[in-house]
Amino acid sequence: MPFISKIQRQTDYNRFPPSTPIVIDNGASYFRIGWAGETEPRVIFRNIVQRPRHKSTGETVTIVGDHDPALLKYFDCTRSGPRSAFDSNVVFQFEIMEYVLDFAFDRLGANGSRIDHPILITECVCNPVHSRSKMAELLFETYGVRTVAFGVDAVFSYKYNQLHGICEKDGLAICPGFTTTHVIPQVGIMGLDTISLVSAWNYPYVPSTNLCTGLFVDGEPVYKGCCRTNIGGYHITDYLKQLLSLKYPHHMARFTWEKVEDLKMEHCYIAPDYALEAQLFQKGGKEAEDKTRCWQLPWVPLPTEEPPSGEEIARKAAIRERQGQRLREMAEAKRSSRINELENQLHGLEFLLQQLGQVQEEDILSFLSETGYASKQEIELTLTKVTQSLRKAKGEPKPEQAENEEKSDSCTSDKYPLINVPDNMLTPEQLKEKKRQIFLKTTTEGRQRAKQKRVEEELERERKTQQDEERRLENPQLYLEQMHTKYKELYEKVEQRKRLKTNGGHTNGSSSGGVGRGERLNAAQRERMRLLTTAAFDRGKGEDTFGAKDEDWQLYKLMGKDNDDDDDGADEDEAELARVSSRLQEIDPAFVPKPESTASQPATTEVPHVRPLSKEDFQIVLGVERFRCPEILFHPNLVGIDQVGLDEMTGVSIRRLPSKDKALENRLTSSVFMTGGCSLFPGINERLEAGIRMLRPCGSPIKVARALDPVLDAWRGASLYAANSRFHQQTFSRSDYYEKGEDWLRRYQVRYTL
């Protein structure tokens, strides 16, 4: 299967003889593999697997460990996230474990699927026999491994540092790992029952954690005294990620697991006293400020715009004035051209009418066919329209309508001959025709009045616009101030009327106790409502004859009448407000119209001011998070885990020893050994020593030491152990596994002192 990784493949695999063991530190966080006798592992990668599909080919690829983020754009990772073979610190997904081992052996340089080397692989303390059996079966059946040995990583780290004088022969090994923490006692055989040491594997497995304590006596671990809690580096990273995401929700995409892991290892520390440290940050001050760290996210400052100088303002004003003058000249030229065109058209129509008057009646149709008009009336109507357009273009007011009225009267008498005839002189058919003519006349006159009104309003608007332009040219600054003042007054007036319609007479901004428009009807509206109810219920239950009498129609007119002058005023004010706003937008580029209020957004609501983003908006400040997150090693209840912390685990481990020897307990506490990734936090040794001192009698010797390299010392200790000539005595082969069965594997344990 294809692998995608940045790790280079080793090329010297064939140089090592088959008797050279391969050492594997199978941690829940990182996988390390190398050759026995070397000081550094050859291949190190994160112990995770991801199997996405290629977007173009659809081929499934295997990504083991860290990957290049730039390559993920070619793969569909929505259905395949990173997966681990571990549940806490126990391997249970052996399908994923097989992908990890395939990749590890491939990067180590193996050419085939068969591995002709002994293997020493680490496991957790008191690993369940099922997990150990499945791992042995995977190595024997899939890879054809000759012999296998299992060992505890924390014990190998203890033995390696014991050779360098960091810890004593007897002591406590505390290993805060990725998902659990263990305490392993290393106790001498003297004074202890050998059978109890061997039968320690029969103790039931308690799933959870990544914090493990162990006892060492005469260099050998005492598994009966081991204890574990379900807390580790994973929980610290996850806790820090949650706190930062809640504190900076706009930068959640920045808080990837890898970045938060780096922030944890770079900035977090263990507080000597958690309560005092929290009070220090709560009070603030110089000391708290010195302990605060800042992570600056990528940020590009916005270009700063300097205010224009007086010369620049004058130059822009002159440019605007020249542009306005040019536009006015263009408009005047266009207007002159339009006037000339209309005048020529008017002269042509007048000349055409003169010629038409000289043509004999029998030649009129042939003459009109040449001009394109159907009748003399059409020519006169066109003449009237051209005359009106010419007067409008010149800006002349309309003349008196006497002549037009006379013409209209004559036209009316021609079009509607039955209007002035009395009804008693008409037949029933003529009466119907008279009603139709009255309706047509009324409709036509209404349309003419509406058209005349629109023309007058348009002329009035043009006149006002021309006056405003003259005022602006005389004094632009004064005109601009007046327009702003007028806009403000109109806006407040319109908004006040809207508030009154919504909240009645209450204008203090409080909606409680206010009345709506329906509760403050005026007298005319109340009368209308009374008429509606009377018309609905006073007719009785008989036949509905509403409309048969003339008074019914008078009642209908009264019901449809609404003498609410406020609405007419409101329409005029809103129209004027829109005109002033449009005018201000034309002459003032900095003008921004105010938003109109609605029922859901009252007029009193202020528009939120959005300030530009600054450098401080892209800073991640780490204050109390620096010591609050790793504090869960000593107080797991901060994240909802009801278990003991590191300091209390040492007391639990010592109390589990079969022998109650005070001298032995003093030897153990005088050599407390810290290993694992979480032991790299600054201040953890001092905090652990203070916690153990509170549990032990006064005067007890207590010494806490940290491994030379808490991360790699486990692999280095296993490498030295596998390089020993007597290592083959601690391994077992495939035949031993199948002959002795799983029960023998339950009791199997290596002896760390060779």
XYZ file of C-alpha atoms in Angstrom, residues 98 101 172 267 294 327 354 361 425 436 475:
11
model
C -0.406 -3.251 11.661
C 4.385 -1.529 12.093
C 9.901 5.015 42.905
C 4.989 28.064 28.097
C 2.001 36.542 24.339
C -21.482 69.334 -16.606
C -51.228 75.981 -43.330
C -61.388 68.553 -49.398
C -86.294 63.555 -23.342
C -71.670 55.690 -19.900
C -22.032 80.017 -0.383
